């Protein structure tokens, strides 16, 4: 199977986000105290970026024998991004509708109380409320959020593919893959 590595790391990314989500739920961060849960997107982003990095590096080191063109690395990262985005979006929709229904609404109420305490204007509160309402729709969870994740994956993948690319050079000694002994 050609995309075995990419599928593996995409599923690892989804499992990481699932693990974080279940931890947050069990710790009460999706029911009682939303303060730690506000960092969820950052945690998910680190997991996501790490899995893209691992997939591109794995392809370079194993499948490409130490060589990797930018386009090949970009392809791997984008496949990881797309699979993780849509499978992860499906999980988060399932979590918010079946496993822990109403948690997004409770999170919005917590955020709104903080905005009111900080004396936010009606316009600021209204803007945040509109975002909260849209984020609770099924089309957002299954389509718009995954598209946002794919775009973020594209940015991350561009950086990772640029950092991890290696191409053969012109001299025979330098053309050996890094893992091959000279001889």
Short mmCIF file of N, CA and C in Angstrom, two decimals, residues 1-167:
data_model
loop_
_atom_site.label_atom_id
_atom_site.label_comp_id
_atom_site.label_asym_id
_atom_site.label_seq_id
_atom_site.Cartn_x
_atom_site.Cartn_y
_atom_site.Cartn_z
N UNK A 1 0.85 -1.19 0.00
CA UNK A 1 0.00 0.00 0.00
C UNK A 1 0.89 1.25 0.00
N UNK A 2 0.69 2.12 -0.93
CA UNK A 2 1.55 3.27 -1.14
C UNK A 2 1.52 4.27 0.02
N UNK A 3 0.37 4.53 0.59
CA UNK A 3 0.26 5.57 1.60
C UNK A 3 0.17 5.02 3.02
N UNK A 4 0.76 3.86 3.24
CA UNK A 4 0.71 3.20 4.55
C UNK A 4 1.28 4.10 5.65
N UNK A 5 2.42 4.72 5.40
CA UNK A 5 3.05 5.60 6.39
C UNK A 5 2.16 6.78 6.71
N UNK A 6 1.60 7.40 5.69
CA UNK A 6 0.77 8.58 5.89
C UNK A 6 -0.50 8.23 6.68
N UNK A 7 -1.10 7.10 6.35
CA UNK A 7 -2.30 6.67 7.07
C UNK A 7 -1.96 6.41 8.53
N UNK A 8 -0.84 5.76 8.77
CA UNK A 8 -0.42 5.46 10.15
C UNK A 8 -0.28 6.74 10.97
N UNK A 9 0.40 7.74 10.43
CA UNK A 9 0.61 8.96 11.20
C UNK A 9 -0.63 9.83 11.29
N UNK A 10 -1.50 9.76 10.29
CA UNK A 10 -2.77 10.48 10.38
C UNK A 10 -3.62 9.89 11.50
N UNK A 11 -3.69 8.58 11.55
CA UNK A 11 -4.46 7.93 12.61
C UNK A 11 -3.83 8.16 13.98
N UNK A 12 -2.50 8.22 14.02
CA UNK A 12 -1.82 8.55 15.28
C UNK A 12 -2.20 9.97 15.74
N UNK A 13 -2.28 10.90 14.80
CA UNK A 13 -2.69 12.27 15.14
C UNK A 13 -4.12 12.28 15.70
N UNK A 14 -5.02 11.54 15.05
CA UNK A 14 -6.41 11.48 15.52
C UNK A 14 -6.46 10.83 16.90
N UNK A 15 -5.70 9.76 17.10
CA UNK A 15 -5.68 9.12 18.42
C UNK A 15 -5.13 10.07 19.49
N UNK A 16 -4.15 10.88 19.14
CA UNK A 16 -3.62 11.86 20.07
C UNK A 16 -4.67 12.89 20.47
N UNK A 17 -5.42 13.39 19.47
CA UNK A 17 -6.48 14.36 19.76
C UNK A 17 -7.60 13.69 20.56
N UNK A 18 -7.92 12.46 20.22
CA UNK A 18 -8.93 11.73 20.99
C UNK A 18 -8.47 11.57 22.44
N UNK A 19 -7.22 11.20 22.62
CA UNK A 19 -6.68 11.04 23.97
C UNK A 19 -6.76 12.33 24.76
N UNK A 20 -6.38 13.44 24.14
CA UNK A 20 -6.45 14.74 24.81
C UNK A 20 -7.90 15.08 25.14
N UNK A 21 -8.80 14.84 24.21
CA UNK A 21 -10.22 15.14 24.42
C UNK A 21 -10.78 14.32 25.58
N UNK A 22 -10.48 13.03 25.59
CA UNK A 22 -10.98 12.19 26.69
C UNK A 22 -10.35 12.58 28.02
N UNK A 23 -9.07 12.94 28.01
CA UNK A 23 -8.43 13.41 29.24
C UNK A 23 -9.12 14.67 29.74
N UNK A 24 -9.37 15.61 28.84
CA UNK A 24 -10.03 16.86 29.22
C UNK A 24 -11.42 16.59 29.79
N UNK A 25 -12.12 15.66 29.18
CA UNK A 25 -13.47 15.31 29.65
C UNK A 25 -13.40 14.69 31.04
N UNK A 26 -12.49 13.74 31.23
CA UNK A 26 -12.37 13.07 32.52
C UNK A 26 -11.88 14.01 33.62
N UNK A 27 -11.09 14.99 33.27
CA UNK A 27 -10.59 15.95 34.25
C UNK A 27 -11.62 17.03 34.57
N UNK A 28 -12.75 17.01 33.88
CA UNK A 28 -13.79 18.01 34.11
C UNK A 28 -13.59 19.29 33.32
N UNK A 29 -12.67 19.28 32.38
CA UNK A 29 -12.38 20.48 31.60
C UNK A 29 -13.41 20.74 30.51
N UNK A 30 -14.31 19.79 30.29
CA UNK A 30 -15.39 19.99 29.34
C UNK A 30 -16.74 19.99 30.05
N UNK A 31 -16.70 20.02 31.38
CA UNK A 31 -17.96 20.00 32.13
C UNK A 31 -17.99 21.06 33.23
N UNK A 32 -16.90 21.21 33.97
CA UNK A 32 -16.91 22.08 35.15
C UNK A 32 -15.99 23.29 35.02
N UNK A 33 -14.74 23.04 34.74
CA UNK A 33 -13.71 24.08 34.69
C UNK A 33 -13.10 24.12 33.29
N UNK A 34 -13.48 25.11 32.51
CA UNK A 34 -13.05 25.18 31.12
C UNK A 34 -11.70 25.87 30.94
N UNK A 35 -11.12 26.37 32.00
CA UNK A 35 -9.84 27.10 31.89
C UNK A 35 -8.76 26.28 31.19
N UNK A 36 -8.46 25.04 31.63
CA UNK A 36 -7.42 24.26 30.94
C UNK A 36 -7.83 23.86 29.52
N UNK A 37 -9.12 23.70 29.27
CA UNK A 37 -9.59 23.24 27.96
C UNK A 37 -9.37 24.27 26.87
N UNK A 38 -9.20 25.53 27.25
CA UNK A 38 -9.02 26.57 26.22
C UNK A 38 -7.71 26.38 25.45
N UNK A 39 -6.83 25.53 25.95
CA UNK A 39 -5.56 25.26 25.27
C UNK A 39 -5.65 24.05 24.35
N UNK A 40 -6.83 23.51 24.18
CA UNK A 40 -7.02 22.30 23.37
C UNK A 40 -6.55 22.43 21.94
N UNK A 41 -6.82 23.56 21.30
CA UNK A 41 -6.38 23.75 19.91
C UNK A 41 -4.86 23.76 19.81
N UNK A 42 -4.18 24.34 20.79
CA UNK A 42 -2.72 24.35 20.77
C UNK A 42 -2.17 22.94 20.95
N UNK A 43 -2.75 22.18 21.86
CA UNK A 43 -2.32 20.79 22.07
C UNK A 43 -2.54 19.99 20.80
N UNK A 44 -3.73 20.13 20.22
CA UNK A 44 -4.03 19.42 18.97
C UNK A 44 -3.08 19.85 17.86
N UNK A 45 -2.73 21.12 17.80
CA UNK A 45 -1.79 21.61 16.79
C UNK A 45 -0.40 21.01 16.94
N UNK A 46 0.05 20.86 18.16
CA UNK A 46 1.37 20.25 18.40
C UNK A 46 1.34 18.78 18.00
N UNK A 47 0.29 18.09 18.35
CA UNK A 47 0.14 16.67 17.97
C UNK A 47 0.13 16.55 16.45
N UNK A 48 -0.65 17.39 15.81
CA UNK A 48 -0.80 17.40 14.36
C UNK A 48 0.54 17.67 13.67
N UNK A 49 1.24 18.72 14.12
CA UNK A 49 2.54 19.07 13.52
C UNK A 49 3.55 17.95 13.75
N UNK A 50 3.55 17.37 14.94
CA UNK A 50 4.47 16.27 15.22
C UNK A 50 4.24 15.07 14.33
N UNK A 51 2.98 14.76 14.07
CA UNK A 51 2.68 13.60 13.21
C UNK A 51 3.04 13.89 11.75
N UNK A 52 2.87 15.11 11.30
CA UNK A 52 3.31 15.47 9.95
C UNK A 52 4.82 15.31 9.86
N UNK A 53 5.54 15.83 10.85
CA UNK A 53 6.99 15.72 10.89
C UNK A 53 7.43 14.26 10.83
N UNK A 54 6.81 13.43 11.67
CA UNK A 54 7.18 12.02 11.73
C UNK A 54 6.89 11.30 10.41
N UNK A 55 5.78 11.62 9.77
CA UNK A 55 5.43 10.97 8.50
C UNK A 55 6.42 11.34 7.40
N UNK A 56 6.75 12.62 7.30
CA UNK A 56 7.68 13.05 6.26
C UNK A 56 9.07 12.48 6.53
N UNK A 57 9.49 12.49 7.78
CA UNK A 57 10.80 11.93 8.12
C UNK A 57 10.85 10.43 7.85
N UNK A 58 9.77 9.74 8.20
CA UNK A 58 9.70 8.30 7.96
C UNK A 58 9.78 8.01 6.47
N UNK A 59 9.06 8.77 5.67
CA UNK A 59 9.11 8.55 4.22
C UNK A 59 10.52 8.79 3.70
N UNK A 60 11.15 9.85 4.18
CA UNK A 60 12.51 10.16 3.74
C UNK A 60 13.48 9.05 4.14
N UNK A 61 13.42 8.64 5.38
CA UNK A 61 14.41 7.70 5.90
C UNK A 61 14.19 6.26 5.44
N UNK A 62 12.94 5.84 5.31
CA UNK A 62 12.69 4.44 4.96
C UNK A 62 12.30 4.25 3.51
N UNK A 63 11.36 4.98 3.07
CA UNK A 63 10.84 4.74 1.74
C UNK A 63 11.69 5.36 0.64
N UNK A 64 12.38 6.42 0.96
CA UNK A 64 13.15 7.13 -0.06
C UNK A 64 14.66 6.92 0.15
N UNK A 65 15.05 6.05 1.03
CA UNK A 65 16.46 5.72 1.29
C UNK A 65 17.29 6.96 1.62
N UNK A 66 16.72 7.85 2.39
CA UNK A 66 17.44 9.04 2.83
C UNK A 66 17.28 10.25 1.93
N UNK A 67 16.64 10.08 0.78
CA UNK A 67 16.45 11.21 -0.14
C UNK A 67 14.99 11.60 -0.16
N UNK A 68 14.71 12.87 -0.26
CA UNK A 68 13.33 13.31 -0.33
C UNK A 68 13.28 14.68 -1.00
N UNK A 69 12.59 14.74 -2.10
CA UNK A 69 12.36 16.03 -2.76
C UNK A 69 11.26 16.76 -2.01
N UNK A 70 11.24 18.07 -2.15
CA UNK A 70 10.23 18.88 -1.46
C UNK A 70 8.83 18.40 -1.81
N UNK A 71 8.56 18.17 -3.07
CA UNK A 71 7.22 17.75 -3.50
C UNK A 71 6.78 16.43 -2.88
N UNK A 72 7.71 15.50 -2.72
CA UNK A 72 7.38 14.22 -2.10
C UNK A 72 7.04 14.40 -0.63
N UNK A 73 7.82 15.23 0.05
CA UNK A 73 7.53 15.52 1.45
C UNK A 73 6.21 16.26 1.61
N UNK A 74 5.95 17.18 0.70
CA UNK A 74 4.70 17.94 0.73
C UNK A 74 3.52 17.00 0.52
N UNK A 75 3.65 16.08 -0.41
CA UNK A 75 2.58 15.12 -0.66
C UNK A 75 2.29 14.30 0.59
N UNK A 76 3.31 13.80 1.24
CA UNK A 76 3.10 13.00 2.46
C UNK A 76 2.40 13.81 3.54
N UNK A 77 2.87 15.01 3.77
CA UNK A 77 2.27 15.86 4.80
C UNK A 77 0.83 16.20 4.51
N UNK A 78 0.50 16.44 3.25
CA UNK A 78 -0.87 16.78 2.89
C UNK A 78 -1.80 15.58 3.03
N UNK A 79 -1.29 14.40 2.74
CA UNK A 79 -2.13 13.21 2.92
C UNK A 79 -2.42 13.01 4.41
N UNK A 80 -1.40 13.17 5.25
CA UNK A 80 -1.61 13.10 6.70
C UNK A 80 -2.62 14.15 7.12
N UNK A 81 -2.47 15.37 6.63
CA UNK A 81 -3.37 16.47 7.00
C UNK A 81 -4.81 16.16 6.63
N UNK A 82 -5.02 15.71 5.40
CA UNK A 82 -6.39 15.48 4.93
C UNK A 82 -7.06 14.35 5.71
N UNK A 83 -6.35 13.25 5.88
CA UNK A 83 -6.95 12.12 6.60
C UNK A 83 -7.23 12.51 8.05
N UNK A 84 -6.25 13.11 8.71
CA UNK A 84 -6.42 13.49 10.12
C UNK A 84 -7.52 14.53 10.27
N UNK A 85 -7.62 15.47 9.34
CA UNK A 85 -8.63 16.53 9.44
C UNK A 85 -10.04 15.96 9.38
N UNK A 86 -10.29 15.11 8.40
CA UNK A 86 -11.66 14.63 8.22
C UNK A 86 -12.04 13.52 9.22
N UNK A 87 -11.11 12.64 9.55
CA UNK A 87 -11.40 11.62 10.57
C UNK A 87 -11.54 12.29 11.93
N UNK A 88 -10.63 13.24 12.22
CA UNK A 88 -10.70 13.98 13.48
C UNK A 88 -11.97 14.81 13.59
N UNK A 89 -12.38 15.43 12.48
CA UNK A 89 -13.63 16.19 12.48
C UNK A 89 -14.83 15.29 12.77
N UNK A 90 -14.81 14.10 12.19
CA UNK A 90 -15.89 13.14 12.47
C UNK A 90 -15.92 12.75 13.94
N UNK A 91 -14.73 12.51 14.51
CA UNK A 91 -14.67 12.17 15.93
C UNK A 91 -15.20 13.31 16.79
N UNK A 92 -14.76 14.54 16.51
CA UNK A 92 -15.19 15.67 17.34
C UNK A 92 -16.69 15.92 17.21
N UNK A 93 -17.26 15.71 16.02
CA UNK A 93 -18.71 15.83 15.87
C UNK A 93 -19.41 14.74 16.70
N UNK A 94 -18.90 13.52 16.66
CA UNK A 94 -19.46 12.42 17.44
C UNK A 94 -19.35 12.73 18.94
N UNK A 95 -18.19 13.22 19.35
CA UNK A 95 -17.98 13.54 20.76
C UNK A 95 -18.98 14.61 21.22
N UNK A 96 -19.12 15.67 20.43
CA UNK A 96 -19.98 16.78 20.83
C UNK A 96 -21.46 16.51 20.71
N UNK A 97 -21.84 15.50 19.94
CA UNK A 97 -23.26 15.22 19.74
C UNK A 97 -23.72 13.97 20.48
N UNK A 98 -22.81 13.02 20.73
CA UNK A 98 -23.22 11.75 21.33
C UNK A 98 -22.59 11.56 22.71
N UNK A 99 -21.28 11.66 22.79
CA UNK A 99 -20.60 11.36 24.05
C UNK A 99 -20.75 12.45 25.10
N UNK A 100 -20.64 13.70 24.70
CA UNK A 100 -20.71 14.80 25.65
C UNK A 100 -21.55 15.94 25.04
N UNK A 101 -22.83 15.67 24.80
CA UNK A 101 -23.66 16.69 24.16
C UNK A 101 -23.78 17.94 25.03
N UNK A 102 -23.76 19.07 24.38
CA UNK A 102 -23.91 20.34 25.09
C UNK A 102 -22.64 20.92 25.64
N UNK A 103 -21.50 20.24 25.48
CA UNK A 103 -20.28 20.77 26.08
C UNK A 103 -19.83 22.06 25.41
N UNK A 104 -20.06 22.20 24.11
CA UNK A 104 -19.69 23.45 23.44
C UNK A 104 -20.54 24.61 23.93
N UNK A 105 -21.81 24.37 24.19
CA UNK A 105 -22.68 25.41 24.72
C UNK A 105 -22.24 25.81 26.13
N UNK A 106 -21.88 24.81 26.96
CA UNK A 106 -21.37 25.12 28.30
C UNK A 106 -20.06 25.90 28.23
N UNK A 107 -19.21 25.53 27.26
CA UNK A 107 -17.95 26.26 27.08
C UNK A 107 -18.21 27.71 26.69
N UNK A 108 -19.21 27.91 25.82
CA UNK A 108 -19.56 29.28 25.42
C UNK A 108 -20.07 30.07 26.62
N UNK A 109 -20.91 29.47 27.43
CA UNK A 109 -21.43 30.17 28.62
C UNK A 109 -20.29 30.57 29.55
N UNK A 110 -19.30 29.69 29.71
CA UNK A 110 -18.13 30.00 30.53
C UNK A 110 -17.35 31.17 29.93
N UNK A 111 -17.15 31.11 28.62
CA UNK A 111 -16.43 32.19 27.94
C UNK A 111 -17.19 33.50 28.04
N UNK A 112 -18.50 33.45 27.88
CA UNK A 112 -19.33 34.64 27.94
C UNK A 112 -19.24 35.29 29.32
N UNK A 113 -19.26 34.46 30.38
CA UNK A 113 -19.14 35.00 31.74
C UNK A 113 -17.81 35.73 31.91
N UNK A 114 -16.75 35.18 31.32
CA UNK A 114 -15.45 35.85 31.38
C UNK A 114 -15.45 37.16 30.62
N UNK A 115 -16.11 37.20 29.47
CA UNK A 115 -16.19 38.44 28.69
C UNK A 115 -16.98 39.51 29.44
N UNK A 116 -18.08 39.09 30.07
CA UNK A 116 -18.89 40.04 30.84
C UNK A 116 -18.09 40.56 32.02
N UNK A 117 -17.37 39.66 32.71
CA UNK A 117 -16.55 40.08 33.85
C UNK A 117 -15.45 41.05 33.41
N UNK A 118 -14.96 40.88 32.18
CA UNK A 118 -13.93 41.76 31.66
C UNK A 118 -14.52 43.03 31.03
N UNK A 119 -15.84 43.20 31.17
CA UNK A 119 -16.56 44.36 30.67
C UNK A 119 -16.44 44.52 29.15
N UNK A 120 -16.58 43.38 28.45
CA UNK A 120 -16.56 43.42 26.99
C UNK A 120 -17.81 44.12 26.48
N UNK A 121 -17.69 44.73 25.33
CA UNK A 121 -18.85 45.42 24.74
C UNK A 121 -19.83 44.39 24.19
N UNK A 122 -21.06 44.86 23.95
CA UNK A 122 -22.08 43.98 23.36
C UNK A 122 -21.62 43.46 22.00
N UNK A 123 -20.92 44.29 21.25
CA UNK A 123 -20.43 43.89 19.92
C UNK A 123 -19.39 42.77 20.05
N UNK A 124 -18.47 42.88 21.01
CA UNK A 124 -17.47 41.82 21.22
C UNK A 124 -18.15 40.52 21.65
N UNK A 125 -19.10 40.62 22.55
CA UNK A 125 -19.81 39.43 23.01
C UNK A 125 -20.59 38.81 21.85
N UNK A 126 -21.23 39.65 21.05
CA UNK A 126 -21.99 39.17 19.90
C UNK A 126 -21.11 38.45 18.89
N UNK A 127 -19.92 38.97 18.66
CA UNK A 127 -18.98 38.33 17.72
C UNK A 127 -18.58 36.95 18.23
N UNK A 128 -18.24 36.85 19.51
CA UNK A 128 -17.87 35.57 20.10
C UNK A 128 -19.05 34.60 20.11
N UNK A 129 -20.26 35.13 20.34
CA UNK A 129 -21.44 34.27 20.35
C UNK A 129 -21.72 33.71 18.95
N UNK A 130 -21.52 34.53 17.93
CA UNK A 130 -21.72 34.06 16.55
C UNK A 130 -20.74 32.93 16.23
N UNK A 131 -19.49 33.10 16.65
CA UNK A 131 -18.48 32.05 16.43
C UNK A 131 -18.88 30.78 17.17
N UNK A 132 -19.32 30.92 18.41
CA UNK A 132 -19.73 29.76 19.21
C UNK A 132 -20.92 29.05 18.57
N UNK A 133 -21.87 29.80 18.07
CA UNK A 133 -23.04 29.18 17.44
C UNK A 133 -22.68 28.43 16.17
N UNK A 134 -21.82 29.01 15.35
CA UNK A 134 -21.40 28.35 14.11
C UNK A 134 -20.59 27.10 14.42
N UNK A 135 -19.72 27.17 15.42
CA UNK A 135 -18.87 26.01 15.72
C UNK A 135 -19.66 24.81 16.23
N UNK A 136 -20.90 25.02 16.61
CA UNK A 136 -21.73 23.91 17.08
C UNK A 136 -22.54 23.25 15.97
N UNK A 137 -22.49 23.79 14.75
CA UNK A 137 -23.26 23.21 13.65
C UNK A 137 -22.53 22.00 13.08
N UNK A 138 -23.29 21.07 12.56
CA UNK A 138 -22.72 19.85 11.99
C UNK A 138 -21.88 20.15 10.76
N UNK A 139 -22.32 21.08 9.92
CA UNK A 139 -21.55 21.41 8.72
C UNK A 139 -20.19 22.00 9.09
N UNK A 140 -20.14 22.77 10.16
CA UNK A 140 -18.86 23.30 10.62
C UNK A 140 -17.96 22.17 11.08
N UNK A 141 -18.50 21.27 11.89
CA UNK A 141 -17.69 20.21 12.47
C UNK A 141 -17.22 19.20 11.45
N UNK A 142 -18.04 18.90 10.46
CA UNK A 142 -17.68 17.87 9.48
C UNK A 142 -17.03 18.41 8.21
N UNK A 143 -17.14 19.72 7.95
CA UNK A 143 -16.60 20.26 6.71
C UNK A 143 -15.71 21.47 6.92
N UNK A 144 -16.22 22.50 7.56
CA UNK A 144 -15.45 23.74 7.66
C UNK A 144 -14.22 23.61 8.56
N UNK A 145 -14.38 23.00 9.72
CA UNK A 145 -13.23 22.80 10.61
C UNK A 145 -12.17 21.90 9.97
N UNK A 146 -12.56 20.78 9.33
CA UNK A 146 -11.54 19.99 8.63
C UNK A 146 -10.85 20.76 7.50
N UNK A 147 -11.57 21.60 6.79
CA UNK A 147 -10.93 22.40 5.74
C UNK A 147 -9.92 23.36 6.37
N UNK A 148 -10.28 23.97 7.48
CA UNK A 148 -9.33 24.85 8.20
C UNK A 148 -8.10 24.05 8.63
N UNK A 149 -8.33 22.83 9.07
CA UNK A 149 -7.22 21.98 9.51
C UNK A 149 -6.33 21.60 8.33
N UNK A 150 -6.92 21.32 7.18
CA UNK A 150 -6.12 21.01 5.99
C UNK A 150 -5.28 22.22 5.58
N UNK A 151 -5.85 23.41 5.65
CA UNK A 151 -5.09 24.63 5.32
C UNK A 151 -3.93 24.81 6.30
N UNK A 152 -4.20 24.60 7.59
CA UNK A 152 -3.12 24.68 8.58
C UNK A 152 -2.08 23.60 8.30
N UNK A 153 -2.54 22.41 7.91
CA UNK A 153 -1.62 21.33 7.55
C UNK A 153 -0.76 21.69 6.36
N UNK A 154 -1.33 22.43 5.41
CA UNK A 154 -0.57 22.86 4.24
C UNK A 154 0.58 23.78 4.66
N UNK A 155 0.30 24.68 5.57
CA UNK A 155 1.34 25.59 6.06
C UNK A 155 2.42 24.81 6.81
N UNK A 156 2.00 23.93 7.72
CA UNK A 156 2.95 23.12 8.47
C UNK A 156 3.75 22.20 7.55
N UNK A 157 3.07 21.59 6.58
CA UNK A 157 3.73 20.67 5.65
C UNK A 157 4.77 21.38 4.80
N UNK A 158 4.48 22.60 4.39
CA UNK A 158 5.46 23.36 3.61
C UNK A 158 6.74 23.53 4.41
N UNK A 159 6.62 23.89 5.67
CA UNK A 159 7.80 24.08 6.51
C UNK A 159 8.53 22.76 6.74
N UNK A 160 7.78 21.72 7.06
CA UNK A 160 8.40 20.41 7.35
C UNK A 160 9.09 19.86 6.12
N UNK A 161 8.42 19.91 4.97
CA UNK A 161 9.01 19.38 3.74
C UNK A 161 10.27 20.16 3.36
N UNK A 162 10.27 21.46 3.59
CA UNK A 162 11.46 22.26 3.29
C UNK A 162 12.61 21.90 4.23
N UNK A 163 12.30 21.66 5.50
CA UNK A 163 13.35 21.33 6.47
C UNK A 163 13.91 19.92 6.28
N UNK A 164 13.08 18.98 5.89
CA UNK A 164 13.51 17.58 5.82
C UNK A 164 13.94 17.12 4.44
N UNK A 165 13.82 17.95 3.43
CA UNK A 165 14.19 17.50 2.09
C UNK A 165 15.69 17.26 2.00
N UNK A 166 16.04 16.27 1.23
CA UNK A 166 17.45 15.96 0.91
C UNK A 166 17.47 15.44 -0.51
N UNK A 167 18.35 15.97 -1.30
CA UNK A 167 18.46 15.50 -2.68
C UNK A 167 19.89 15.03 -2.92
#
